[in-house]
Amino acid sequence: MTQPASLQERPPYSPLYFLATLGAGGLMVTFFMFMMFWVPHPNQPVPIFEDIMAAFGDGPLALKVAIVVAMLGIAGFAVLLIKSLIWNLRSLSAFRLSEAYDALRRSNAETQLMAIPLALAMVVNGGFILGLVFVPGLWTVVEFLFPMAMVAFLLIGGYGLLIMRDFFGRVLIKGGFDCSTNNSFAQVLPAFAFAMVGVGMAAPAAMSSVALTVGVSFILSSFFIVVALLLAVANVILGLRAMMEHGASAESAPTLLVIVPLITVVTIAWLRQSHGLHVHFDVHGGAGETLSLLTTLLMVQLAILALGLTVLRRFGYVSKFVTGPGLSAGSYALVCPGVALSVMLHFWLNKGLVASGLVEKFSLIYLLISAVAVGMQVTMIWLVLKLNSKHMRREGTRAAVPAQ
């Protein structure tokens, strides 16, 4: 008879648990989409506290309800993000003293450490959302905050580069990378991490009124985005080859979907850069170009989603590791594509379909597409709470035996 998850032996700690922090931050972003596209903000590219309060005071009942839900959601998942981050940092501190950590640093799984800068970059993004939504007068000092944010992202990105320096310095000099166990897209995680740094670094390009800040933001964000794309292309090819030869890894199957959030993050970074170039450097693009870009990348995401869900279904992954008794830190990777698709749909709808005149804002088709995005969001909320109840409500954490 199968024991319930609470009675089974708990799995050891893995750096992949930082994906729980990432998931909480991602859900903050999904609630911010309500503000971004439904609250009028004519004086700056993003809604701020004053815009939100004005809309709450003068807007229709439906908008008032959406604002309340969004503010509660952002605040609630900010708390969850902080709790998850503290839990992970404490567990990581103990994990670094273990033999399992040394073993991880000698294996393919060394790149799991990139989940740390990935989560830290999301924490900074989440902090900025909290400031926009809850801090009055923030926009009066925002030009001082942008350089500070870029320094923070530069430090996080530098930390990620050090991790990858050690990894490539080992495998390219000494060898030892096991291609036979690389039968997943687990090695695409570093690309996702650098893309998250890049999208955060690109925020001042979209929001600053100072040309120098925009230019520096554009240059630095371009570096991390290019690094992310190079790593993604190389590791998708390596992983696909291993899967075609050895079959996909059942426990690592969720990594097949990591390209979905990678595309969303890179897309938002490009949109931010494009806005800054348009406003400050006389680079002009039309609504049709944005619609074409968003539609193409969304279709790529849907194709990848179809492939990944097919593999997950064949392995019975959800019934084993989500609703069933199986425990795997990698199951948190399932949150990322759902959050990413929800956010991408909001951008495709508002920056693509509405901006190009194909769909009228708040029309029936607009509400239906928005409902799909919200439905994905609700599903991911359930998934995060479900996984947290299985993995984090436990006494203590042991050091992990690194997965390959």
mmCIF file of C-alpha atoms in Angstrom:
data_model
loop_
_atom_site.group_PDB
_atom_site.id
_atom_site.type_symbol
_atom_site.label_atom_id
_atom_site.label_comp_id
_atom_site.label_asym_id
_atom_site.label_seq_id
_atom_site.Cartn_x
_atom_site.Cartn_y
_atom_site.Cartn_z
ATOM 1 C CA MET A 1 0.000 0.000 0.000
ATOM 2 C CA THR A 2 1.420 3.410 -0.967
ATOM 3 C CA GLN A 3 2.097 5.746 1.943
ATOM 4 C CA PRO A 4 0.781 9.303 1.778
ATOM 5 C CA ALA A 5 3.383 11.960 1.015
ATOM 6 C CA SER A 6 3.397 13.221 4.589
ATOM 7 C CA LEU A 7 4.424 9.758 5.847
ATOM 8 C CA GLN A 8 6.994 8.973 3.190
ATOM 9 C CA GLU A 9 10.680 9.609 3.651
ATOM 10 C CA ARG A 10 11.207 13.225 2.716
ATOM 11 C CA PRO A 11 13.499 13.945 -0.213
ATOM 12 C CA PRO A 12 16.863 15.590 0.469
ATOM 13 C CA TYR A 13 17.437 19.255 -0.245
ATOM 14 C CA SER A 14 18.150 20.405 -3.787
ATOM 15 C CA PRO A 15 18.933 23.891 -5.162
ATOM 16 C CA LEU A 16 15.929 23.354 -7.420
ATOM 17 C CA TYR A 17 13.772 24.267 -4.430
ATOM 18 C CA PHE A 18 14.637 27.878 -5.287
ATOM 19 C CA LEU A 19 12.089 27.377 -8.071
ATOM 20 C CA ALA A 20 9.459 27.613 -5.322
ATOM 21 C CA THR A 21 10.637 31.169 -4.671
ATOM 22 C CA LEU A 22 10.563 31.815 -8.403
ATOM 23 C CA GLY A 23 7.009 30.498 -8.641
ATOM 24 C CA ALA A 24 5.752 32.800 -5.893
ATOM 25 C CA GLY A 25 7.389 35.767 -7.608
ATOM 26 C CA GLY A 26 5.950 34.768 -10.950
ATOM 27 C CA LEU A 27 2.455 34.715 -9.497
ATOM 28 C CA MET A 28 3.020 38.247 -8.196
ATOM 29 C CA VAL A 29 3.667 39.221 -11.813
ATOM 30 C CA THR A 30 0.422 37.584 -12.982
ATOM 31 C CA PHE A 31 -1.558 39.715 -10.508
ATOM 32 C CA PHE A 32 0.338 42.824 -11.600
ATOM 33 C CA MET A 33 -0.936 42.181 -15.139
ATOM 34 C CA PHE A 34 -4.388 43.249 -13.873
ATOM 35 C CA MET A 35 -2.907 46.639 -13.014
ATOM 36 C CA MET A 36 -0.679 46.879 -16.060
ATOM 37 C CA PHE A 37 -3.406 46.483 -18.654
ATOM 38 C CA TRP A 38 -6.639 47.401 -16.868
ATOM 39 C CA VAL A 39 -5.665 50.443 -14.769
ATOM 40 C CA PRO A 40 -5.150 53.660 -16.793
ATOM 41 C CA HIS A 41 -1.643 55.107 -16.328
ATOM 42 C CA PRO A 42 -1.249 57.954 -18.829
ATOM 43 C CA ASN A 43 1.745 59.666 -17.217
ATOM 44 C CA GLN A 44 4.225 56.763 -17.078
ATOM 45 C CA PRO A 45 4.659 53.376 -18.790
ATOM 46 C CA VAL A 46 3.542 51.380 -15.727
ATOM 47 C CA PRO A 47 0.762 51.906 -13.181
ATOM 48 C CA ILE A 48 1.798 53.319 -9.811
ATOM 49 C CA PHE A 49 0.077 53.657 -6.460
ATOM 50 C CA GLU A 50 -1.585 56.958 -7.417
ATOM 51 C CA ASP A 51 -3.009 55.493 -10.649
ATOM 52 C CA ILE A 52 -4.352 52.486 -8.795
ATOM 53 C CA MET A 53 -6.038 54.588 -6.123
ATOM 54 C CA ALA A 54 -7.563 56.876 -8.753
ATOM 55 C CA ALA A 55 -8.956 53.898 -10.662
ATOM 56 C CA PHE A 56 -10.286 52.387 -7.453
ATOM 57 C CA GLY A 57 -12.054 55.616 -6.614
ATOM 58 C CA ASP A 58 -13.539 56.418 -10.009
ATOM 59 C CA GLY A 59 -13.565 53.135 -11.915
ATOM 60 C CA PRO A 60 -16.426 50.679 -12.445
ATOM 61 C CA LEU A 61 -17.197 47.976 -9.905
ATOM 62 C CA ALA A 62 -15.495 45.239 -11.948
ATOM 63 C CA LEU A 63 -12.241 47.207 -12.020
ATOM 64 C CA LYS A 64 -12.453 47.871 -8.284
ATOM 65 C CA VAL A 65 -12.845 44.153 -7.632
ATOM 66 C CA ALA A 66 -9.904 43.375 -9.923
ATOM 67 C CA ILE A 67 -7.733 45.914 -8.082
ATOM 68 C CA VAL A 68 -8.590 44.440 -4.680
ATOM 69 C CA VAL A 69 -7.897 40.908 -5.910
ATOM 70 C CA ALA A 70 -4.618 42.006 -7.499
ATOM 71 C CA MET A 71 -3.389 43.848 -4.416
ATOM 72 C CA LEU A 72 -4.262 40.938 -2.140
ATOM 73 C CA GLY A 73 -2.625 38.493 -4.544
ATOM 74 C CA ILE A 74 0.564 40.531 -4.851
ATOM 75 C CA ALA A 75 0.819 40.982 -1.083
ATOM 76 C CA GLY A 76 0.032 37.340 -0.344
ATOM 77 C CA PHE A 77 2.544 35.896 -2.767
ATOM 78 C CA ALA A 78 5.150 38.448 -1.672
ATOM 79 C CA VAL A 79 4.878 36.930 1.798
ATOM 80 C CA LEU A 80 5.171 33.440 0.310
ATOM 81 C CA LEU A 81 8.178 34.556 -1.747
ATOM 82 C CA ILE A 82 9.976 35.858 1.338
ATOM 83 C CA LYS A 83 9.167 32.752 3.383
ATOM 84 C CA SER A 84 10.364 30.486 0.576
ATOM 85 C CA LEU A 85 13.545 32.516 0.114
ATOM 86 C CA ILE A 86 14.410 32.344 3.819
ATOM 87 C CA TRP A 87 13.681 28.601 3.876
ATOM 88 C CA ASN A 88 15.922 28.042 0.874
ATOM 89 C CA LEU A 89 18.793 30.183 2.125
ATOM 90 C CA ARG A 90 18.813 28.353 5.454
ATOM 91 C CA SER A 91 18.652 24.958 3.756
ATOM 92 C CA LEU A 92 21.337 25.945 1.256
ATOM 93 C CA SER A 93 23.647 27.026 4.065
ATOM 94 C CA ALA A 94 23.467 23.556 5.606
ATOM 95 C CA PHE A 95 23.650 21.876 2.198
ATOM 96 C CA ARG A 96 26.963 23.605 1.365
ATOM 97 C CA LEU A 97 28.595 21.805 4.312
ATOM 98 C CA SER A 98 27.579 18.350 3.092
ATOM 99 C CA GLU A 99 29.350 15.771 0.970
ATOM 100 C CA ALA A 100 26.355 15.831 -1.350
ATOM 101 C CA TYR A 101 27.157 19.453 -2.244
ATOM 102 C CA ASP A 102 30.690 18.460 -3.239
ATOM 103 C CA ALA A 103 29.259 15.627 -5.314
ATOM 104 C CA LEU A 104 26.856 18.015 -7.020
ATOM 105 C CA ARG A 105 29.740 20.314 -7.960
ATOM 106 C CA ARG A 106 31.383 17.365 -9.759
ATOM 107 C CA SER A 107 28.302 16.291 -11.732
ATOM 108 C CA ASN A 108 25.994 17.475 -14.500
ATOM 109 C CA ALA A 109 23.727 18.791 -11.746
ATOM 110 C CA GLU A 110 26.158 21.593 -10.864
ATOM 111 C CA THR A 111 24.069 23.869 -13.077
ATOM 112 C CA GLN A 112 21.161 23.416 -10.640
ATOM 113 C CA LEU A 113 22.925 26.122 -8.628
ATOM 114 C CA MET A 114 21.742 28.571 -11.290
ATOM 115 C CA ALA A 115 18.306 28.315 -9.680
ATOM 116 C CA ILE A 116 19.747 30.607 -6.991
ATOM 117 C CA PRO A 117 20.465 33.685 -9.169
ATOM 118 C CA LEU A 118 17.235 32.932 -11.054
ATOM 119 C CA ALA A 119 15.243 33.226 -7.832
ATOM 120 C CA LEU A 120 17.228 36.247 -6.619
ATOM 121 C CA ALA A 121 16.519 38.108 -9.863
ATOM 122 C CA MET A 122 12.815 37.386 -9.411
ATOM 123 C CA VAL A 123 13.020 38.704 -5.830
ATOM 124 C CA VAL A 124 14.319 42.056 -7.127
ATOM 125 C CA ASN A 125 11.568 42.148 -9.777
ATOM 126 C CA GLY A 126 8.999 41.326 -7.116
ATOM 127 C CA GLY A 127 10.310 44.100 -4.884
ATOM 128 C CA PHE A 128 9.840 46.608 -7.677
ATOM 129 C CA ILE A 129 6.240 45.465 -8.157
ATOM 130 C CA LEU A 130 5.586 45.946 -4.442
ATOM 131 C CA GLY A 131 6.978 49.469 -4.669
ATOM 132 C CA LEU A 132 4.844 50.397 -7.665
ATOM 133 C CA VAL A 133 1.640 49.076 -6.117
ATOM 134 C CA PHE A 134 1.978 50.011 -2.451
ATOM 135 C CA VAL A 135 4.420 52.947 -2.089
ATOM 136 C CA PRO A 136 2.985 56.462 -2.614
ATOM 137 C CA GLY A 137 5.276 58.893 -4.393
ATOM 138 C CA LEU A 138 7.662 56.239 -5.625
ATOM 139 C CA TRP A 139 7.831 57.727 -9.109
ATOM 140 C CA THR A 140 9.334 60.955 -7.728
ATOM 141 C CA VAL A 141 12.517 59.052 -6.750
ATOM 142 C CA VAL A 142 12.457 56.298 -9.352
ATOM 143 C CA GLU A 143 15.368 57.728 -11.347
ATOM 144 C CA PHE A 144 17.560 57.181 -8.281
ATOM 145 C CA LEU A 145 16.250 53.634 -7.912
ATOM 146 C CA PHE A 146 17.000 52.548 -11.477
ATOM 147 C CA PRO A 147 20.811 52.645 -11.096
ATOM 148 C CA MET A 148 20.507 50.775 -7.800
ATOM 149 C CA ALA A 149 18.360 48.118 -9.460
ATOM 150 C CA MET A 150 20.856 47.730 -12.311
ATOM 151 C CA VAL A 151 23.683 47.260 -9.808
ATOM 152 C CA ALA A 152 21.626 44.595 -8.015
ATOM 153 C CA PHE A 153 20.954 42.739 -11.263
ATOM 154 C CA LEU A 154 24.602 43.096 -12.274
ATOM 155 C CA LEU A 155 25.694 41.488 -9.004
ATOM 156 C CA ILE A 156 23.183 38.661 -9.421
ATOM 157 C CA GLY A 157 24.210 38.150 -13.036
ATOM 158 C CA GLY A 158 27.861 38.189 -12.012
ATOM 159 C CA TYR A 159 27.148 35.503 -9.420
ATOM 160 C CA GLY A 160 25.560 33.390 -12.145
ATOM 161 C CA LEU A 161 28.568 33.930 -14.407
ATOM 162 C CA LEU A 162 30.863 32.687 -11.619
ATOM 163 C CA ILE A 163 28.782 29.514 -11.275
ATOM 164 C CA MET A 164 28.975 28.893 -15.021
ATOM 165 C CA ARG A 165 32.690 29.749 -15.053
ATOM 166 C CA ASP A 166 33.322 26.960 -12.558
ATOM 167 C CA PHE A 167 31.086 24.556 -14.489
ATOM 168 C CA PHE A 168 32.587 25.191 -17.924
ATOM 169 C CA GLY A 169 36.070 25.444 -16.466
ATOM 170 C CA ARG A 170 35.634 21.919 -15.157
ATOM 171 C CA VAL A 171 33.878 20.161 -18.023
ATOM 172 C CA LEU A 172 35.781 21.844 -20.870
ATOM 173 C CA ILE A 173 39.186 21.172 -19.297
ATOM 174 C CA LYS A 174 38.709 17.909 -17.393
ATOM 175 C CA GLY A 175 35.650 16.542 -19.175
ATOM 176 C CA GLY A 176 33.284 14.384 -17.196
ATOM 177 C CA PHE A 177 29.993 15.724 -18.522
ATOM 178 C CA ASP A 178 27.728 12.674 -18.791
ATOM 179 C CA CYS A 179 25.835 13.060 -22.058
ATOM 180 C CA SER A 180 23.884 9.851 -21.506
ATOM 181 C CA THR A 181 22.147 11.351 -18.433
ATOM 182 C CA ASN A 182 21.595 14.712 -20.111
ATOM 183 C CA ASN A 183 18.298 13.412 -21.497
ATOM 184 C CA SER A 184 16.238 16.462 -20.511
ATOM 185 C CA PHE A 185 16.375 20.230 -20.852
ATOM 186 C CA ALA A 186 17.736 20.622 -17.318
ATOM 187 C CA GLN A 187 20.832 22.335 -18.712
ATOM 188 C CA VAL A 188 18.631 25.118 -20.120
ATOM 189 C CA LEU A 189 18.098 26.390 -16.554
ATOM 190 C CA PRO A 190 21.191 28.678 -16.707
ATOM 191 C CA ALA A 191 19.772 30.308 -19.854
ATOM 192 C CA PHE A 192 16.512 30.992 -18.024
ATOM 193 C CA ALA A 193 18.443 32.521 -15.123
ATOM 194 C CA PHE A 194 20.420 34.898 -17.342
ATOM 195 C CA ALA A 195 17.234 35.827 -19.207
ATOM 196 C CA MET A 196 15.600 36.740 -15.881
ATOM 197 C CA VAL A 197 18.561 38.979 -15.079
ATOM 198 C CA GLY A 198 18.281 40.470 -18.572
ATOM 199 C CA VAL A 199 14.587 41.308 -18.299
ATOM 200 C CA GLY A 200 15.139 42.987 -14.942
ATOM 201 C CA MET A 201 18.105 44.894 -16.324
ATOM 202 C CA ALA A 202 15.919 46.052 -19.252
ATOM 203 C CA ALA A 203 13.272 47.632 -16.996
ATOM 204 C CA PRO A 204 14.987 51.060 -16.833
ATOM 205 C CA ALA A 205 15.167 51.071 -20.640
ATOM 206 C CA ALA A 206 11.363 51.046 -20.714
ATOM 207 C CA MET A 207 10.698 53.350 -17.771
ATOM 208 C CA SER A 208 13.521 55.854 -17.324
ATOM 209 C CA SER A 209 13.332 59.387 -18.687
ATOM 210 C CA VAL A 210 17.138 59.725 -18.649
ATOM 211 C CA ALA A 211 18.772 58.755 -21.943
ATOM 212 C CA LEU A 212 22.012 57.609 -20.278
ATOM 213 C CA THR A 213 20.122 55.282 -17.936
ATOM 214 C CA VAL A 214 18.182 53.878 -20.883
ATOM 215 C CA GLY A 215 21.372 53.334 -22.891
ATOM 216 C CA VAL A 216 23.215 51.576 -20.070
ATOM 217 C CA SER A 217 20.140 49.442 -19.375
ATOM 218 C CA PHE A 218 19.901 48.485 -23.045
ATOM 219 C CA ILE A 219 23.576 47.501 -23.286
ATOM 220 C CA LEU A 220 23.759 45.489 -20.069
ATOM 221 C CA SER A 221 20.438 43.722 -20.637
ATOM 222 C CA SER A 222 21.528 42.835 -24.183
ATOM 223 C CA PHE A 223 24.602 41.064 -22.803
ATOM 224 C CA PHE A 224 22.611 38.796 -20.503
ATOM 225 C CA ILE A 225 19.935 38.131 -23.113
ATOM 226 C CA VAL A 226 22.565 37.117 -25.680
ATOM 227 C CA VAL A 227 24.257 34.826 -23.146
ATOM 228 C CA ALA A 228 20.864 33.289 -22.364
ATOM 229 C CA LEU A 229 20.073 32.640 -26.029
ATOM 230 C CA LEU A 230 23.489 31.103 -26.740
ATOM 231 C CA LEU A 231 23.196 28.758 -23.760
ATOM 232 C CA ALA A 232 19.610 27.873 -24.644
ATOM 233 C CA VAL A 233 20.381 26.930 -28.250
ATOM 234 C CA ALA A 234 23.428 24.841 -27.326
ATOM 235 C CA ASN A 235 21.749 22.959 -24.486
ATOM 236 C CA VAL A 236 18.479 22.336 -26.316
ATOM 237 C CA ILE A 237 20.478 20.614 -29.050
ATOM 238 C CA LEU A 238 22.512 18.567 -26.555
ATOM 239 C CA GLY A 239 19.452 17.616 -24.528
ATOM 240 C CA LEU A 240 17.354 16.703 -27.541
ATOM 241 C CA ARG A 241 20.103 14.487 -28.914
ATOM 242 C CA ALA A 242 20.400 12.637 -25.590
ATOM 243 C CA MET A 243 16.626 12.211 -25.364
ATOM 244 C CA MET A 244 16.411 10.858 -28.900
ATOM 245 C CA GLU A 245 19.083 8.282 -28.045
ATOM 246 C CA HIS A 246 18.236 7.350 -24.466
ATOM 247 C CA GLY A 247 14.658 8.546 -24.000
ATOM 248 C CA ALA A 248 13.632 11.391 -21.746
ATOM 249 C CA SER A 249 14.251 11.302 -18.008
ATOM 250 C CA ALA A 250 10.959 10.749 -16.182
ATOM 251 C CA GLU A 251 11.810 12.842 -13.126
ATOM 252 C CA SER A 252 13.285 15.664 -15.230
ATOM 253 C CA ALA A 253 10.408 15.722 -17.723
ATOM 254 C CA PRO A 254 9.123 19.153 -16.538
ATOM 255 C CA THR A 255 12.339 20.703 -17.859
ATOM 256 C CA LEU A 256 11.008 20.125 -21.382
ATOM 257 C CA LEU A 257 8.771 23.126 -20.718
ATOM 258 C CA VAL A 258 11.509 25.503 -19.482
ATOM 259 C CA ILE A 259 11.727 27.081 -22.936
ATOM 260 C CA VAL A 260 8.201 28.473 -22.465
ATOM 261 C CA PRO A 261 9.103 30.855 -19.604
ATOM 262 C CA LEU A 262 12.449 31.590 -21.255
ATOM 263 C CA ILE A 263 10.606 32.898 -24.326
ATOM 264 C CA THR A 264 8.228 35.022 -22.245
ATOM 265 C CA VAL A 265 11.063 36.623 -20.304
ATOM 266 C CA VAL A 266 13.126 37.347 -23.423
ATOM 267 C CA THR A 267 10.054 38.739 -25.191
ATOM 268 C CA ILE A 268 9.311 41.178 -22.361
ATOM 269 C CA ALA A 269 12.968 42.225 -22.341
ATOM 270 C CA TRP A 270 12.813 42.948 -26.083
ATOM 271 C CA LEU A 271 9.610 44.962 -25.647
ATOM 272 C CA ARG A 272 11.212 46.995 -22.879
ATOM 273 C CA GLN A 273 14.298 47.656 -24.977
ATOM 274 C CA SER A 274 12.172 48.583 -27.971
ATOM 275 C CA HIS A 275 10.211 51.126 -25.946
ATOM 276 C CA GLY A 276 13.382 52.788 -24.698
ATOM 277 C CA LEU A 277 14.899 52.931 -28.175
ATOM 278 C CA HIS A 278 11.669 54.417 -29.523
ATOM 279 C CA VAL A 279 11.387 57.145 -26.891
ATOM 280 C CA HIS A 280 15.037 58.166 -26.621
ATOM 281 C CA PHE A 281 16.887 57.058 -29.761
ATOM 282 C CA ASP A 282 14.420 57.581 -32.602
ATOM 283 C CA VAL A 283 13.990 53.869 -33.363
ATOM 284 C CA HIS A 284 10.407 53.337 -34.472
ATOM 285 C CA GLY A 285 8.419 50.140 -34.814
ATOM 286 C CA GLY A 286 4.725 49.729 -35.507
ATOM 287 C CA ALA A 287 1.960 47.836 -33.765
ATOM 288 C CA GLY A 288 2.021 45.316 -36.610
ATOM 289 C CA GLU A 289 5.647 44.426 -35.885
ATOM 290 C CA THR A 290 4.849 43.877 -32.215
ATOM 291 C CA LEU A 291 1.829 41.735 -33.112
ATOM 292 C CA SER A 292 3.984 39.652 -35.470
ATOM 293 C CA LEU A 293 6.688 39.126 -32.852
ATOM 294 C CA LEU A 294 4.285 38.248 -30.049
ATOM 295 C CA THR A 295 2.198 35.924 -32.225
ATOM 296 C CA THR A 296 5.216 34.051 -33.567
ATOM 297 C CA LEU A 297 6.755 33.515 -30.151
ATOM 298 C CA LEU A 298 3.406 32.540 -28.613
ATOM 299 C CA MET A 299 2.973 29.880 -31.314
ATOM 300 C CA VAL A 300 6.456 28.540 -30.515
ATOM 301 C CA GLN A 301 5.457 28.311 -26.872
ATOM 302 C CA LEU A 302 2.259 26.426 -27.707
ATOM 303 C CA ALA A 303 4.177 23.946 -29.862
ATOM 304 C CA ILE A 304 6.689 23.322 -27.066
ATOM 305 C CA LEU A 305 3.843 23.023 -24.564
ATOM 306 C CA ALA A 306 2.194 20.346 -26.704
ATOM 307 C CA LEU A 307 5.431 18.347 -26.843
ATOM 308 C CA GLY A 308 6.133 18.679 -23.145
ATOM 309 C CA LEU A 309 2.620 17.756 -22.056
ATOM 310 C CA THR A 310 2.712 14.703 -24.299
ATOM 311 C CA VAL A 311 5.858 13.443 -22.559
ATOM 312 C CA LEU A 312 4.525 14.283 -19.098
ATOM 313 C CA ARG A 313 1.303 12.417 -19.827
ATOM 314 C CA ARG A 314 3.172 9.337 -21.082
ATOM 315 C CA PHE A 315 5.202 9.265 -17.864
ATOM 316 C CA GLY A 316 2.128 9.884 -15.706
ATOM 317 C CA TYR A 317 4.125 12.667 -14.098
ATOM 318 C CA VAL A 318 1.278 14.664 -12.561
ATOM 319 C CA SER A 319 -0.384 11.664 -10.955
ATOM 320 C CA LYS A 320 2.957 10.587 -9.510
ATOM 321 C CA PHE A 321 4.701 13.800 -8.455
ATOM 322 C CA VAL A 322 1.901 16.365 -8.082
ATOM 323 C CA THR A 323 -1.329 14.706 -6.976
ATOM 324 C CA GLY A 324 0.372 11.443 -6.013
ATOM 325 C CA PRO A 325 2.895 10.561 -3.293
ATOM 326 C CA GLY A 326 6.075 11.137 -5.353
ATOM 327 C CA LEU A 327 8.314 13.983 -4.207
ATOM 328 C CA SER A 328 10.690 15.731 -6.595
ATOM 329 C CA ALA A 329 12.073 19.256 -6.298
ATOM 330 C CA GLY A 330 11.949 19.449 -10.092
ATOM 331 C CA SER A 331 8.140 19.424 -9.993
ATOM 332 C CA TYR A 332 8.298 23.151 -9.185
ATOM 333 C CA ALA A 333 9.459 23.617 -12.781
ATOM 334 C CA LEU A 334 5.840 22.986 -13.812
ATOM 335 C CA VAL A 335 4.831 26.350 -12.336
ATOM 336 C CA CYS A 336 7.039 28.398 -14.655
ATOM 337 C CA PRO A 337 5.397 27.578 -18.019
ATOM 338 C CA GLY A 338 1.871 28.146 -16.721
ATOM 339 C CA VAL A 339 2.798 31.525 -15.243
ATOM 340 C CA ALA A 340 4.732 32.434 -18.390
ATOM 341 C CA LEU A 341 1.850 31.599 -20.709
ATOM 342 C CA SER A 342 -0.582 33.590 -18.572
ATOM 343 C CA VAL A 343 1.686 36.648 -18.757
ATOM 344 C CA MET A 344 2.382 36.125 -22.465
ATOM 345 C CA LEU A 345 -1.339 36.004 -23.240
ATOM 346 C CA HIS A 346 -1.859 39.340 -21.490
ATOM 347 C CA PHE A 347 0.916 40.914 -23.569
ATOM 348 C CA TRP A 348 -0.244 39.283 -26.819
ATOM 349 C CA LEU A 349 -3.791 40.467 -26.208
ATOM 350 C CA ASN A 350 -3.018 44.028 -25.138
ATOM 351 C CA LYS A 351 0.236 44.895 -26.916
ATOM 352 C CA GLY A 352 -0.609 42.843 -29.988
ATOM 353 C CA LEU A 353 -4.291 42.364 -30.735
ATOM 354 C CA VAL A 354 -5.640 45.520 -29.096
ATOM 355 C CA ALA A 355 -2.775 47.812 -30.128
ATOM 356 C CA SER A 356 -3.085 46.707 -33.759
ATOM 357 C CA GLY A 357 -6.855 47.215 -33.774
ATOM 358 C CA LEU A 358 -7.807 43.556 -34.235
ATOM 359 C CA VAL A 359 -9.599 43.335 -30.881
ATOM 360 C CA GLU A 360 -11.428 46.051 -28.980
ATOM 361 C CA LYS A 361 -10.478 46.395 -25.329
ATOM 362 C CA PHE A 362 -13.032 44.864 -22.946
ATOM 363 C CA SER A 363 -15.016 43.362 -25.829
ATOM 364 C CA LEU A 364 -16.319 39.796 -25.565
ATOM 365 C CA ILE A 365 -13.282 38.260 -27.315
ATOM 366 C CA TYR A 366 -11.008 40.380 -25.101
ATOM 367 C CA LEU A 367 -12.699 39.065 -21.970
ATOM 368 C CA LEU A 368 -12.552 35.473 -23.225
ATOM 369 C CA ILE A 369 -8.815 35.617 -23.900
ATOM 370 C CA SER A 370 -8.270 37.336 -20.557
ATOM 371 C CA ALA A 371 -10.276 34.543 -18.915
ATOM 372 C CA VAL A 372 -7.894 31.955 -20.390
ATOM 373 C CA ALA A 373 -4.918 33.851 -18.939
ATOM 374 C CA VAL A 374 -6.627 34.111 -15.543
ATOM 375 C CA GLY A 375 -7.553 30.433 -15.688
ATOM 376 C CA MET A 376 -3.899 29.502 -16.144
ATOM 377 C CA GLN A 377 -3.023 31.810 -13.268
ATOM 378 C CA VAL A 378 -5.546 30.151 -10.951
ATOM 379 C CA THR A 379 -4.245 26.708 -11.907
ATOM 380 C CA MET A 380 -0.687 27.746 -11.073
ATOM 381 C CA ILE A 381 -1.814 29.147 -7.725
ATOM 382 C CA TRP A 382 -3.296 25.752 -6.922
ATOM 383 C CA LEU A 383 -0.101 24.024 -8.090
ATOM 384 C CA VAL A 384 2.191 26.192 -5.943
ATOM 385 C CA LEU A 385 0.062 25.673 -2.844
ATOM 386 C CA LYS A 386 -0.168 21.936 -3.548
ATOM 387 C CA LEU A 387 3.578 21.534 -3.978
ATOM 388 C CA ASN A 388 4.373 23.667 -0.942
ATOM 389 C CA SER A 389 2.085 21.537 1.193
ATOM 390 C CA LYS A 390 3.978 18.434 0.053
ATOM 391 C CA HIS A 391 7.539 19.705 0.151
ATOM 392 C CA MET A 392 7.936 22.505 2.687
ATOM 393 C CA ARG A 393 5.738 21.573 5.603
ATOM 394 C CA ARG A 394 8.297 19.342 7.156
ATOM 395 C CA GLU A 395 10.848 19.279 9.919
ATOM 396 C CA GLY A 396 14.368 19.965 8.743
ATOM 397 C CA THR A 397 16.031 19.304 5.434
ATOM 398 C CA ARG A 398 18.785 16.866 4.635
ATOM 399 C CA ALA A 399 21.536 17.331 2.088
ATOM 400 C CA ALA A 400 20.661 16.259 -1.414
ATOM 401 C CA VAL A 401 22.083 13.511 -3.533
ATOM 402 C CA PRO A 402 22.463 15.410 -6.820
ATOM 403 C CA ALA A 403 20.277 14.380 -9.683
ATOM 404 C CA GLN A 404 21.943 14.002 -13.056
#
